[in-house]
PDB file of C-alpha atoms in Angstrom:
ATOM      1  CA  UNK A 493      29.560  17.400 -23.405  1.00 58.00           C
ATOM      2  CA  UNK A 494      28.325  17.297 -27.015  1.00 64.00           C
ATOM      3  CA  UNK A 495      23.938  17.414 -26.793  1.00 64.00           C
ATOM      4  CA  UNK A 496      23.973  13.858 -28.168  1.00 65.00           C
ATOM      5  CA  UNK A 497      26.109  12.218 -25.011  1.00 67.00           C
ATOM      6  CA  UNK A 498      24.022  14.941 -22.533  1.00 66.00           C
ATOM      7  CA  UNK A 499      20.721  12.844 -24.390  1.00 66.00           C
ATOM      8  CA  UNK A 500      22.341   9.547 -23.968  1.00 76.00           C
ATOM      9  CA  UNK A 501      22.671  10.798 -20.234  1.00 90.00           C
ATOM     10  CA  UNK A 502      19.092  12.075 -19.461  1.00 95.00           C
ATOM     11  CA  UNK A 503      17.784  12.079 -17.064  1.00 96.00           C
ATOM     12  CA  UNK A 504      20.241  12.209 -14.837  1.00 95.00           C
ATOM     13  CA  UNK A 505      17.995  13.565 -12.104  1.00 96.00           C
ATOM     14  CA  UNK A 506      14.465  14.019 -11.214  1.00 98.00           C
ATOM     15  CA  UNK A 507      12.065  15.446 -13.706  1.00 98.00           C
ATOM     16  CA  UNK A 508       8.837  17.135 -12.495  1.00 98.00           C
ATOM     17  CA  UNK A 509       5.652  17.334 -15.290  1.00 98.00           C
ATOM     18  CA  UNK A 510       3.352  20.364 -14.388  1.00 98.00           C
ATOM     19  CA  UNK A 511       0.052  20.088 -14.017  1.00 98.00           C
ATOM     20  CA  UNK A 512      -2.500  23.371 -14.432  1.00 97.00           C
ATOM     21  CA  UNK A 513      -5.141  21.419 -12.347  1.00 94.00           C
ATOM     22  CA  UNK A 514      -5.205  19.984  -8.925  1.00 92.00           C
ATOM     23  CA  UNK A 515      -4.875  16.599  -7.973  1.00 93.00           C
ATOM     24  CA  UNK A 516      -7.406  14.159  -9.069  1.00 89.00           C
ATOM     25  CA  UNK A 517      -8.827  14.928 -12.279  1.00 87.00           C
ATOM     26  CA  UNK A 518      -8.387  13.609 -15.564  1.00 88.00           C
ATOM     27  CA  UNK A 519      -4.520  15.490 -16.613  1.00 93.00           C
ATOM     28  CA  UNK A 520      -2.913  14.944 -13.261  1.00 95.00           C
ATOM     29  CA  UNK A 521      -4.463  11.240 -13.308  1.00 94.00           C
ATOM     30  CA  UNK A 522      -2.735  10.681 -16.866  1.00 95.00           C
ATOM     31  CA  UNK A 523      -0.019  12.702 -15.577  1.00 97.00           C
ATOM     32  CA  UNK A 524       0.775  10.300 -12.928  1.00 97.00           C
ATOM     33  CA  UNK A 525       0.115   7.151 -14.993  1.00 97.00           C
ATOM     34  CA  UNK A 526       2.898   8.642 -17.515  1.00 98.00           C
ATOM     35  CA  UNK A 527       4.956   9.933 -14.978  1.00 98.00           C
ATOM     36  CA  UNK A 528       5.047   6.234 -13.287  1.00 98.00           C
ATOM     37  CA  UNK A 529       5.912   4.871 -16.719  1.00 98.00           C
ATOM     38  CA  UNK A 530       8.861   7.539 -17.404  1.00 98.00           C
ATOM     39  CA  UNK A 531      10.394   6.705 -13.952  1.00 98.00           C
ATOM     40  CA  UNK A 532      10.279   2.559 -14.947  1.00 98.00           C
ATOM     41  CA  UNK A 533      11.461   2.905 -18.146  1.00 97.00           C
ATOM     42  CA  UNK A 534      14.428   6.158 -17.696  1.00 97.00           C
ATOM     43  CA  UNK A 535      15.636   5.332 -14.038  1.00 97.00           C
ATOM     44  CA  UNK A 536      14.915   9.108 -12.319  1.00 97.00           C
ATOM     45  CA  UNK A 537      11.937  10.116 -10.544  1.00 98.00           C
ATOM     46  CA  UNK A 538       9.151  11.834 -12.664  1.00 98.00           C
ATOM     47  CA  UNK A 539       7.592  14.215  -9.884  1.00 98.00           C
ATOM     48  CA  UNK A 540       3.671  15.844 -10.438  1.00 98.00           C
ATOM     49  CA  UNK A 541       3.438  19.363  -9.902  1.00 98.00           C
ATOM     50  CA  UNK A 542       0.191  20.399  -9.500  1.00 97.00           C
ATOM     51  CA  UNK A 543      -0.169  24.378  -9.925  1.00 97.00           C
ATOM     52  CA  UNK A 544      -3.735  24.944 -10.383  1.00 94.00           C
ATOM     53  CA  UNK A 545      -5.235  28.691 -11.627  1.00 91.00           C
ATOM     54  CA  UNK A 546      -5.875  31.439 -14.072  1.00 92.00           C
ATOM     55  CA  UNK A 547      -7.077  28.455 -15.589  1.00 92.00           C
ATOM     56  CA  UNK A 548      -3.912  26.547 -16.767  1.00 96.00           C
ATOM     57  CA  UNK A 549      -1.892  29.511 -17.426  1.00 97.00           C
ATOM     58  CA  UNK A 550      -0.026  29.443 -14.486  1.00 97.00           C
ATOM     59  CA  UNK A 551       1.484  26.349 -15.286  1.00 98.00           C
ATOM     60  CA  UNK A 552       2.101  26.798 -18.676  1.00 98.00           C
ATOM     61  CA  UNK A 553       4.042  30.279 -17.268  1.00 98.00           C
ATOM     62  CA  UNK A 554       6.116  28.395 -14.659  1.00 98.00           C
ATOM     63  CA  UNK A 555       7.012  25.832 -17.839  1.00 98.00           C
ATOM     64  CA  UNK A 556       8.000  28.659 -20.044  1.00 98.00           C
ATOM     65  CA  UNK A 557      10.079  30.367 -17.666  1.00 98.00           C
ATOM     66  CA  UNK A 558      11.838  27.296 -16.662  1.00 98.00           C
ATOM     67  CA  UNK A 559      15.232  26.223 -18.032  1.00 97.00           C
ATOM     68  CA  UNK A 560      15.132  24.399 -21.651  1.00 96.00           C
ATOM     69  CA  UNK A 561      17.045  20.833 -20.254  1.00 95.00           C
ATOM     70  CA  UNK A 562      14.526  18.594 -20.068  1.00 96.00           C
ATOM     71  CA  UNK A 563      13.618  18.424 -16.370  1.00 98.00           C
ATOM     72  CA  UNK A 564      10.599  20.562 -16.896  1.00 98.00           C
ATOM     73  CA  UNK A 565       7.793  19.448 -18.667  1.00 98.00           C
ATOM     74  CA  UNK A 566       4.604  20.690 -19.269  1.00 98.00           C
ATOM     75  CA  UNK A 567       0.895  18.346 -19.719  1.00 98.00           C
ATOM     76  CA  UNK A 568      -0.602  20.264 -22.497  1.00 98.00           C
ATOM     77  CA  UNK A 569      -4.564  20.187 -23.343  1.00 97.00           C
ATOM     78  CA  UNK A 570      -7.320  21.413 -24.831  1.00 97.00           C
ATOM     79  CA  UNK A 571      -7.813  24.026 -22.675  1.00 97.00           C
ATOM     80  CA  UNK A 572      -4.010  25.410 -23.129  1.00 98.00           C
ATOM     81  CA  UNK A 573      -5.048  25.601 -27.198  1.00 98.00           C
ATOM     82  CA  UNK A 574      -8.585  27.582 -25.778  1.00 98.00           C
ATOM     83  CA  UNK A 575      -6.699  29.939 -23.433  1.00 97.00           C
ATOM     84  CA  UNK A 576      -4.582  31.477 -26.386  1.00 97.00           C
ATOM     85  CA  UNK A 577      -7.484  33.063 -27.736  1.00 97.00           C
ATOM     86  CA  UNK A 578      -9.524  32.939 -24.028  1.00 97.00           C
ATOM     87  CA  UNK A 579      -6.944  35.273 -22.624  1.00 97.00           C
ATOM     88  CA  UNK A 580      -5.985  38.955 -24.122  1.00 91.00           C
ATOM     89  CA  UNK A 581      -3.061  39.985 -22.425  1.00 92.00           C
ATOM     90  CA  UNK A 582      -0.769  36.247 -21.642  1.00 96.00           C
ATOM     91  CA  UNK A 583       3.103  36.875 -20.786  1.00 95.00           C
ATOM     92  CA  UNK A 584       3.451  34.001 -23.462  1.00 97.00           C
ATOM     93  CA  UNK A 585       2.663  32.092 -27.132  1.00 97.00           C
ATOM     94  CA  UNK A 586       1.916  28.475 -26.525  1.00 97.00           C
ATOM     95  CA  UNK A 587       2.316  28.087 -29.928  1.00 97.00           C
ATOM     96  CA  UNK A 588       6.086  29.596 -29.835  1.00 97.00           C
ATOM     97  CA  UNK A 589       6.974  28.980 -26.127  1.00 98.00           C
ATOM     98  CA  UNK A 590       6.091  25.645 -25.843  1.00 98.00           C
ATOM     99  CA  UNK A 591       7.680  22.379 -27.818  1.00 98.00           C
ATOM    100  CA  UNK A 592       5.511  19.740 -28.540  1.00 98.00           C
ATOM    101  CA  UNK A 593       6.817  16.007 -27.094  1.00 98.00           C
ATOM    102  CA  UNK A 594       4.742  14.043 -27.560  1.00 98.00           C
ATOM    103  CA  UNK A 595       0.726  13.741 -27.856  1.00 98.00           C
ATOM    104  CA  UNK A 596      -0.987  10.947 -25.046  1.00 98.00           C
ATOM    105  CA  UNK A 597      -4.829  10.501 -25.216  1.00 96.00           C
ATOM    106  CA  UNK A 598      -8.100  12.032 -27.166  1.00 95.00           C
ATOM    107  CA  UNK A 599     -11.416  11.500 -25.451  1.00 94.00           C
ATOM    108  CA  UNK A 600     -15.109  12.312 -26.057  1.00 95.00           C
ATOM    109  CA  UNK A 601     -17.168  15.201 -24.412  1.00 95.00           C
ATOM    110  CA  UNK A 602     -20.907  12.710 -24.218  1.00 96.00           C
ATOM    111  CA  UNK A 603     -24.172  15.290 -25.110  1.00 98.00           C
ATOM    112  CA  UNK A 604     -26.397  14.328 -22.326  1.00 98.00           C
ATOM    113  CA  UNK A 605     -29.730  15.378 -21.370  1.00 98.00           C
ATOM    114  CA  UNK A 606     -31.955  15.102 -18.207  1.00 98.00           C
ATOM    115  CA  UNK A 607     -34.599  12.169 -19.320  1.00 98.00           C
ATOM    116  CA  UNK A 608     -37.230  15.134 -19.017  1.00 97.00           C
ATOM    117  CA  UNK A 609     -36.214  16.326 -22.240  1.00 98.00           C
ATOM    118  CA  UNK A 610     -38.215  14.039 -25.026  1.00 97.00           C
ATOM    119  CA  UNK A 611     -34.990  13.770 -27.109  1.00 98.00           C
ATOM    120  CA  UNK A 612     -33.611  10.531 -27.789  1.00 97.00           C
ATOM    121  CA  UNK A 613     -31.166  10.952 -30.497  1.00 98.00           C
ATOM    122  CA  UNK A 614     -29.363  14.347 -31.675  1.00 98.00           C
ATOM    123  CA  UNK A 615     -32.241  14.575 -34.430  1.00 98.00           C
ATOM    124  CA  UNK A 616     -34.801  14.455 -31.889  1.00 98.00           C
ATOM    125  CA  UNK A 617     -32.694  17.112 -29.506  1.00 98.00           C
ATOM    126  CA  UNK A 618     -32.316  19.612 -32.281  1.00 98.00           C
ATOM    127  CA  UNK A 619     -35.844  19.588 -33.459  1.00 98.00           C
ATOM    128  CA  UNK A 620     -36.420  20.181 -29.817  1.00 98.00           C
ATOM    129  CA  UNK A 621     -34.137  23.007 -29.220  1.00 98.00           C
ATOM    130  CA  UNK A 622     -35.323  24.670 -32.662  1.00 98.00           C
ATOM    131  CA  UNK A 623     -39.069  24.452 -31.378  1.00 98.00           C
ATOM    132  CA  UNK A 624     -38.362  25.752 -27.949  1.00 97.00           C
ATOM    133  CA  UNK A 625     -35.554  28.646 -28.848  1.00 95.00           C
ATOM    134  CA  UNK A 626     -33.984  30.010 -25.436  1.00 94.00           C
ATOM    135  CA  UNK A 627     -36.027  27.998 -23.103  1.00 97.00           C
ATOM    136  CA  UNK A 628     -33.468  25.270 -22.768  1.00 98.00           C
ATOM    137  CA  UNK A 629     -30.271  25.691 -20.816  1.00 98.00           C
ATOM    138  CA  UNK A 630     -27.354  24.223 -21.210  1.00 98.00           C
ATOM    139  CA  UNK A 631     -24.528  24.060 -18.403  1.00 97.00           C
ATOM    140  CA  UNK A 632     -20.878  23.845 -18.295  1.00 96.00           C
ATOM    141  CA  UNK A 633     -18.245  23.744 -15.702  1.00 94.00           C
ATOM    142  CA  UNK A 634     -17.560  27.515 -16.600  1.00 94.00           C
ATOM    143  CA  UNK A 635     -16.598  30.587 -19.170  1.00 95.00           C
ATOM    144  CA  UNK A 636     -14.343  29.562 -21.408  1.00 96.00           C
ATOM    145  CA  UNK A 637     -13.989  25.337 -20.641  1.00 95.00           C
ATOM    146  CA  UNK A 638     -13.594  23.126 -23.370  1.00 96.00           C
ATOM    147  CA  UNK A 639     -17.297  21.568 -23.148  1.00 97.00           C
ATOM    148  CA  UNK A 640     -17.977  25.333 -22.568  1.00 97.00           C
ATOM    149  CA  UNK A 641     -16.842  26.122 -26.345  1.00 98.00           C
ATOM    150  CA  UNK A 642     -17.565  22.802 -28.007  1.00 98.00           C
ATOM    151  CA  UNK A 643     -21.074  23.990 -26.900  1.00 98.00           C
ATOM    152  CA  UNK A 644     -21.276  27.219 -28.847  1.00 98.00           C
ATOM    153  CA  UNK A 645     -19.532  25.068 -31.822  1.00 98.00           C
ATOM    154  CA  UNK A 646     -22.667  22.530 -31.467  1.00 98.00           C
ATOM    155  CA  UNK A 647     -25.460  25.442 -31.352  1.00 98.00           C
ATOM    156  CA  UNK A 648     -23.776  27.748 -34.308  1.00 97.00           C
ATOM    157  CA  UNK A 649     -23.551  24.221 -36.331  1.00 98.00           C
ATOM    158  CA  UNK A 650     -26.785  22.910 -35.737  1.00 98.00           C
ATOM    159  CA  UNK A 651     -28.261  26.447 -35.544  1.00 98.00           C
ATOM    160  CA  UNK A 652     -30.102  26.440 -32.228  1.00 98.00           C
ATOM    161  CA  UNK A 653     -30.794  29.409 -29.027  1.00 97.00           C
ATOM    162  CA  UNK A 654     -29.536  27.008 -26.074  1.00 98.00           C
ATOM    163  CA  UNK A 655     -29.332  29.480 -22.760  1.00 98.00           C
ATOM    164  CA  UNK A 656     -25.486  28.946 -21.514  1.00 98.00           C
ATOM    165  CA  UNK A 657     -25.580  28.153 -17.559  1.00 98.00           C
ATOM    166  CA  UNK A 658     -22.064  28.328 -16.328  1.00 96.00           C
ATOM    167  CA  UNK A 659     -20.583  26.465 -13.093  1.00 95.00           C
ATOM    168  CA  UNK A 660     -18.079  26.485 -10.703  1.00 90.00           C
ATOM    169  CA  UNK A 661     -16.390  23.209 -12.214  1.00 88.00           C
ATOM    170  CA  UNK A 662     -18.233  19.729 -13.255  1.00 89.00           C
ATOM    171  CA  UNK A 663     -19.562  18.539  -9.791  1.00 90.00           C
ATOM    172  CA  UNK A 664     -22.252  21.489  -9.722  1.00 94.00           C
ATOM    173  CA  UNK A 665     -23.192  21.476 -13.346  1.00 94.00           C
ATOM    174  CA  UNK A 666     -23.790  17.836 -13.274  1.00 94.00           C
ATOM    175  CA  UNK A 667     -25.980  17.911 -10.015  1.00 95.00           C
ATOM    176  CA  UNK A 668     -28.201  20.371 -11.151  1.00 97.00           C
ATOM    177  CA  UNK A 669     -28.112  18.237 -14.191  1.00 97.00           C
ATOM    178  CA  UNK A 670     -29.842  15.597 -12.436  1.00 97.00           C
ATOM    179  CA  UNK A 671     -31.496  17.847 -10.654  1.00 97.00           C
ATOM    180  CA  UNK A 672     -33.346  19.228 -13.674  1.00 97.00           C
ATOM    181  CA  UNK A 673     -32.277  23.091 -13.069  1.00 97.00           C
ATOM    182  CA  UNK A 674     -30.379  22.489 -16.382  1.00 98.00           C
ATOM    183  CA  UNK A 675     -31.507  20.152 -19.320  1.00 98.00           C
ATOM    184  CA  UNK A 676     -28.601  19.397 -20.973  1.00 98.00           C
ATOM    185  CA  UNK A 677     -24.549  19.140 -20.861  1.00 97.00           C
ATOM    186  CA  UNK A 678     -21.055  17.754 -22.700  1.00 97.00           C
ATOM    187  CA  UNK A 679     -20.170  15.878 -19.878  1.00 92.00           C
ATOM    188  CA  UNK A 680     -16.774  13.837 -19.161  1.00 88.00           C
ATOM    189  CA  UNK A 681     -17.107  10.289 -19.650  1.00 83.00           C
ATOM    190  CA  UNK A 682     -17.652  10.145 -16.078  1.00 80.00           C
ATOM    191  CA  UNK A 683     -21.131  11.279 -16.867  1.00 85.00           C
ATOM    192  CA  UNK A 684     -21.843   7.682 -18.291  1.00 85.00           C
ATOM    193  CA  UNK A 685     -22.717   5.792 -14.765  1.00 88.00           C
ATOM    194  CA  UNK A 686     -25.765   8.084 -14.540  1.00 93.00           C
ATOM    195  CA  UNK A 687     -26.580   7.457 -17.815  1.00 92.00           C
ATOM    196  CA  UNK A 688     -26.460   3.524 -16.916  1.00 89.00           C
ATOM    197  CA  UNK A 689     -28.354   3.689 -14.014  1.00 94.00           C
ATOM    198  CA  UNK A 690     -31.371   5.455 -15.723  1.00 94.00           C
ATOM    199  CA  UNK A 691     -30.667   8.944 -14.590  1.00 97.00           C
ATOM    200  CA  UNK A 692     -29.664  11.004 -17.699  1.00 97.00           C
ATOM    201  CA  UNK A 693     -29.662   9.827 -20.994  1.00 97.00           C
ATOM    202  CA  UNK A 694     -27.183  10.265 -23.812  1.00 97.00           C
ATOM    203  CA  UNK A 695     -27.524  10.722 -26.906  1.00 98.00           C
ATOM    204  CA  UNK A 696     -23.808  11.114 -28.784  1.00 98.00           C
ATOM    205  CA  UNK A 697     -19.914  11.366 -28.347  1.00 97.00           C
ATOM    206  CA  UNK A 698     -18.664  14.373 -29.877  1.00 97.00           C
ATOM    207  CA  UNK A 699     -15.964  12.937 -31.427  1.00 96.00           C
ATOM    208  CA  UNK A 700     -14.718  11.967 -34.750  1.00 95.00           C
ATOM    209  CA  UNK A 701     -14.949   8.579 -34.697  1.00 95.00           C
ATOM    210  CA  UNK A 702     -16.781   6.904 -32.162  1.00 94.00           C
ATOM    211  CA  UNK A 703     -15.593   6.233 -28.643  1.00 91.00           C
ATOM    212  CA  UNK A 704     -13.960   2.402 -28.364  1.00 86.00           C
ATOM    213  CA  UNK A 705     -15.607   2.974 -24.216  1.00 82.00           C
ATOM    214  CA  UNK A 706     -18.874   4.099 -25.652  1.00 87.00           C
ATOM    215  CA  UNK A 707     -19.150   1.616 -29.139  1.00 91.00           C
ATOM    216  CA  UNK A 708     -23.116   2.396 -29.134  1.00 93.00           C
ATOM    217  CA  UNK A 709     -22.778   5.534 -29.009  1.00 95.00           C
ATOM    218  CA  UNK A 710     -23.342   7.490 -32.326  1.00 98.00           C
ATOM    219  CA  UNK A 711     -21.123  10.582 -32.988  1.00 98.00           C
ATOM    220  CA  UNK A 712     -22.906  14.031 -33.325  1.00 98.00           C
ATOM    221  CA  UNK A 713     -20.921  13.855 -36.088  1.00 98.00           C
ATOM    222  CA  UNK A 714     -23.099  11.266 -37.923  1.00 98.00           C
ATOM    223  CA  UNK A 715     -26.289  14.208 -38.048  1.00 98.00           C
ATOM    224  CA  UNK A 716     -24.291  17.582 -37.604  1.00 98.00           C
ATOM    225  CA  UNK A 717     -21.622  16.815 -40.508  1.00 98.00           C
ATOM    226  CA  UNK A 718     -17.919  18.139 -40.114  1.00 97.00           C
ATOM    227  CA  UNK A 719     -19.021  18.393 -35.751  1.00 98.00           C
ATOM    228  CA  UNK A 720     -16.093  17.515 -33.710  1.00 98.00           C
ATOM    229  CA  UNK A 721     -14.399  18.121 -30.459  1.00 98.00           C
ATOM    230  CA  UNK A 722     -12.642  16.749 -28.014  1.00 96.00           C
ATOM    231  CA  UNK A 723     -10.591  16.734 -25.034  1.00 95.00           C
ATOM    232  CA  UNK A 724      -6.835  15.764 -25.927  1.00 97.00           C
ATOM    233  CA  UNK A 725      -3.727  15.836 -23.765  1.00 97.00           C
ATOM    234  CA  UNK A 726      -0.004  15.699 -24.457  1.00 98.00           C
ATOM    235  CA  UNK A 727       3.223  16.307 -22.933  1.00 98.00           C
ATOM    236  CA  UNK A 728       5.025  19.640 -23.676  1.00 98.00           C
ATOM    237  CA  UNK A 729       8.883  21.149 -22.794  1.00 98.00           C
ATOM    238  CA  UNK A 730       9.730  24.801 -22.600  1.00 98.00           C
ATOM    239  CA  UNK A 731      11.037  25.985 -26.219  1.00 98.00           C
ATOM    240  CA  UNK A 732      14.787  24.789 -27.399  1.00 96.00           C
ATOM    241  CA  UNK A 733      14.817  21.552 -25.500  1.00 96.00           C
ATOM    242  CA  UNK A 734      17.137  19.589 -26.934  1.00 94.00           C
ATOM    243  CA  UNK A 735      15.709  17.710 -30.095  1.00 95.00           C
ATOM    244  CA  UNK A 736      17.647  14.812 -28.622  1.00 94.00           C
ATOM    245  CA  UNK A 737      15.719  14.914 -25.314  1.00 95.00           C
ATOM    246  CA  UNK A 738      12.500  15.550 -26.841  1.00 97.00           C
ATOM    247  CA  UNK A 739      12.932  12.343 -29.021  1.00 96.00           C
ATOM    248  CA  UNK A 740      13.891  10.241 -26.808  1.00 96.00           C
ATOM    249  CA  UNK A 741      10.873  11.629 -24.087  1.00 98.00           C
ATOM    250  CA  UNK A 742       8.543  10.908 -27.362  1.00 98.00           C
ATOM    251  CA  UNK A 743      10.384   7.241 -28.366  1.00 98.00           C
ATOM    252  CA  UNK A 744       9.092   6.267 -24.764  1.00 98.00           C
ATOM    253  CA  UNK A 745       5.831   7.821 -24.238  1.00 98.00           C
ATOM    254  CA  UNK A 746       4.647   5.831 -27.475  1.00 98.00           C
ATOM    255  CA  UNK A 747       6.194   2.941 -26.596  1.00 98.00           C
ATOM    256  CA  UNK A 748       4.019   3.322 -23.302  1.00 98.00           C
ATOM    257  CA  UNK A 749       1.028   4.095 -25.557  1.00 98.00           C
ATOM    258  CA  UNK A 750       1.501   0.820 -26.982  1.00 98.00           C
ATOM    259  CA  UNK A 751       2.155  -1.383 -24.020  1.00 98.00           C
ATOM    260  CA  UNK A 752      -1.676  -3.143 -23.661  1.00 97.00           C
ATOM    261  CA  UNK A 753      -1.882  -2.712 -19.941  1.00 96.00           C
ATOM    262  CA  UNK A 754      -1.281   1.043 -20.586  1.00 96.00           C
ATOM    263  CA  UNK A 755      -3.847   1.432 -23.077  1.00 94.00           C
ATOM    264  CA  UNK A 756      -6.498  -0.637 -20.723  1.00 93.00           C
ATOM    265  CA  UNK A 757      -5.874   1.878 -18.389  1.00 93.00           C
ATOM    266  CA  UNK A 758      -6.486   5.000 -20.568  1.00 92.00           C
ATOM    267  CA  UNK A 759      -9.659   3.010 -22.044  1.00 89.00           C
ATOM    268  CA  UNK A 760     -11.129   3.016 -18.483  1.00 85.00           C
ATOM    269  CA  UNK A 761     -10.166   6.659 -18.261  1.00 86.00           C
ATOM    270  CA  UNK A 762     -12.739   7.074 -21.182  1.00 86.00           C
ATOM    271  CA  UNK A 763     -10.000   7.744 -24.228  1.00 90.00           C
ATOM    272  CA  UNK A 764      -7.944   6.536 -26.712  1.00 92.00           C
ATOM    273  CA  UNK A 765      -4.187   6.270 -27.276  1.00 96.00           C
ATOM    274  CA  UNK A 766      -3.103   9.117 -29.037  1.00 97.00           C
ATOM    275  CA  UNK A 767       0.739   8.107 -30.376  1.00 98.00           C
ATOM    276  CA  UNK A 768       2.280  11.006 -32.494  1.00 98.00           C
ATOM    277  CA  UNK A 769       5.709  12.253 -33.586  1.00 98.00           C
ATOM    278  CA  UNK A 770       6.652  15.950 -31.797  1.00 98.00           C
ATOM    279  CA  UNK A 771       5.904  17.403 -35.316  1.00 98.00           C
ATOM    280  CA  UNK A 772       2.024  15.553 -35.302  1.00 98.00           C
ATOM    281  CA  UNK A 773       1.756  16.898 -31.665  1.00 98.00           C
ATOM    282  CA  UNK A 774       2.871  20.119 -32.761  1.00 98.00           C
ATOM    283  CA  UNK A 775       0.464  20.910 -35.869  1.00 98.00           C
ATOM    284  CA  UNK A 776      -2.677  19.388 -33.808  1.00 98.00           C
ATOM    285  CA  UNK A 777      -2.363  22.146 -30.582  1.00 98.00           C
ATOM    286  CA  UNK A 778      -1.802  24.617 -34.017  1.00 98.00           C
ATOM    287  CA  UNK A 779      -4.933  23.639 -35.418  1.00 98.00           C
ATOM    288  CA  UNK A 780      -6.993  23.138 -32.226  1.00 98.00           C
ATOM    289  CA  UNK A 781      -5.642  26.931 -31.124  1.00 98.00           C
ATOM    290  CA  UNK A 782      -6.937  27.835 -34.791  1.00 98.00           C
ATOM    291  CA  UNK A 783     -10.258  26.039 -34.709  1.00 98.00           C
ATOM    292  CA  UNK A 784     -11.162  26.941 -31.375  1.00 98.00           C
ATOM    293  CA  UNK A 785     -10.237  31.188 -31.732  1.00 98.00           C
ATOM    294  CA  UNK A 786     -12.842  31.234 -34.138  1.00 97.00           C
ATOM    295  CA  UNK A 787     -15.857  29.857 -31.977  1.00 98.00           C
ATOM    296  CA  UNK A 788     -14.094  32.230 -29.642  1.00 98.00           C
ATOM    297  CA  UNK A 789     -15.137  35.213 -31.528  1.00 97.00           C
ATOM    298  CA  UNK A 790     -17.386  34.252 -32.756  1.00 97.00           C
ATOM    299  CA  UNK A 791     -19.553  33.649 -29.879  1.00 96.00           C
ATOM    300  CA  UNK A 792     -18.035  36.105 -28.490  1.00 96.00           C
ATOM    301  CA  UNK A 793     -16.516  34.151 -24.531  1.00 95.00           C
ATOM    302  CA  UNK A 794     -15.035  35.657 -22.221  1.00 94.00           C
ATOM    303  CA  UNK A 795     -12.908  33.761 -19.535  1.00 91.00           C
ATOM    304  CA  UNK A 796     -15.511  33.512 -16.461  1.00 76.00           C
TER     305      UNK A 796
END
């Protein structure tokens, strides 16, 4: 069969999408919502396999290892692009193992404090910070996490001693959060119902632009200039995939981007559509990798 009739073909059989977390959270929620969409739109079953640890790297292993057809694909985040530089010894090169299919959402990390903190914009916070070096602690949901490092971006940019307090996931780090063992996180967009019912308070997105969920929000952006990161996800295949396959994966995950009940969805989930050719995909996990070593080093992380 000559690749363009195999394309016209696919799938022909189920496809499973790994997953590097476990069920529930924010990839294998978008996983399943794209998944769903696949399946409508290409007639097979698209099948969630969830293989948490080693912090996404085992997934991203089991997708590089698997056979380049098509019927192994791989969600791909900003912790992948982390984990590059995160990780000294990995049996593999996202960059060169992995092709990029297409991109799905972007979404904010929110800078929230615990209302005993007398900060009420990012101003206010850093003045703070800058007259109370090291007696502030910041938490995370652990070593090496993507609110983790766009953390150490915020302090080297705004040029403040915040004490890192690493956690066991986002659960922990938010209750002592509220608890006021910690004064202040990037938290998930999840973060925002405390912040409506009175119990934190936030005071910016840390993305570009700001968040269409959040339109009050300012951007951190707006007082630390050139400050951004975010938490982006995509879909990936193992390397040499058929360009014809990859396409035609990418047509329809933008076309899915588009559809308005789709993007409703992904609004609730706290991010916005994030449509791209495989080439777009591919150049933003090369610059997020890039970007991200050099806080890396910088600061110095090591995976927890």
């Amino acid at each position: 069969m000559s690749r363009i009739a195999w394309a016209q073909t696919y799938p022909s059989r189920p496809v499973r999408i790994i997953v590097g977390f476990s069920p529930g959270g924010a990839t294998d929620i978008l996983a399943r919502l794209m998944g769903q969409w696949l399946s409508e739109k290409l007639g097979q079953p698209f099948i969630i396999e969830n293989r948490p640890g080693g912090g996404t790297n085992m997934a991203t292993e089991a997708a590089v290892r698997a056979p380049a057809d098509g019927y192994t694909l791989l969600m791909v985040g900003t912790t992948q692009a982390i984990n590059a530089t995160l990780y000294d010894k990995l049996n593999f090169d996202l960059i060169r193992d992995i092709a990029p299919v297409a991109g799905v959402l972007r979404g904010p990390y929110v800078l929230v404090v615990n209302p005993s903190v007398p900060a009420r914009t990012v101003p206010e916070f850093i003045a703070y910070a800058k007259a109370n070096p090291g007696k502030i602690n910041i938490a995370s949901p652990g070593n090496g996490t993507p609110p983790h490092v766009a953390g150490e971006l915020f302090k080297m940019m705004a040029g403040v001693s915040l004490v890192h307090v690493p956690y066991r996931g986002a659960g922990p780090a938010l209750t002592d959060l509220l608890g006021g063992q910690v004064q202040v996180t990037l938290g998930s967009i999840a973060s925002i119902e405390y912040v409506r019912a009175g119990k934190l308070r936030a005071l910016a997105v840390t993305t570009a632009t700001r968040s269409e969920a959040l339109p009050d929000l300012p951007t951190v952006g707006e007082f630390v200039p050139g400050y951004e990161a975010s938490g982006w996800y995509g879909i990936g295949a193992p390397k040499n995939t058929p360009t014809e396959i990859v396409d035609k994966l990418n047509k329809e995950t933008n076309a899915a981007l588009a559809d308005p009940k789709m993007k409703a969805r992904l609004l609730d989930l706290g991010g916005t559509p994030m449509p791209m050719t495989p080439a777009d995909f591919g150049k933003l996990i090369a610059e997020e990798t890039e970007k991200w070593a050099k806080v890396i080093r910088a600061a110095n992380i090591k995976p927890g």
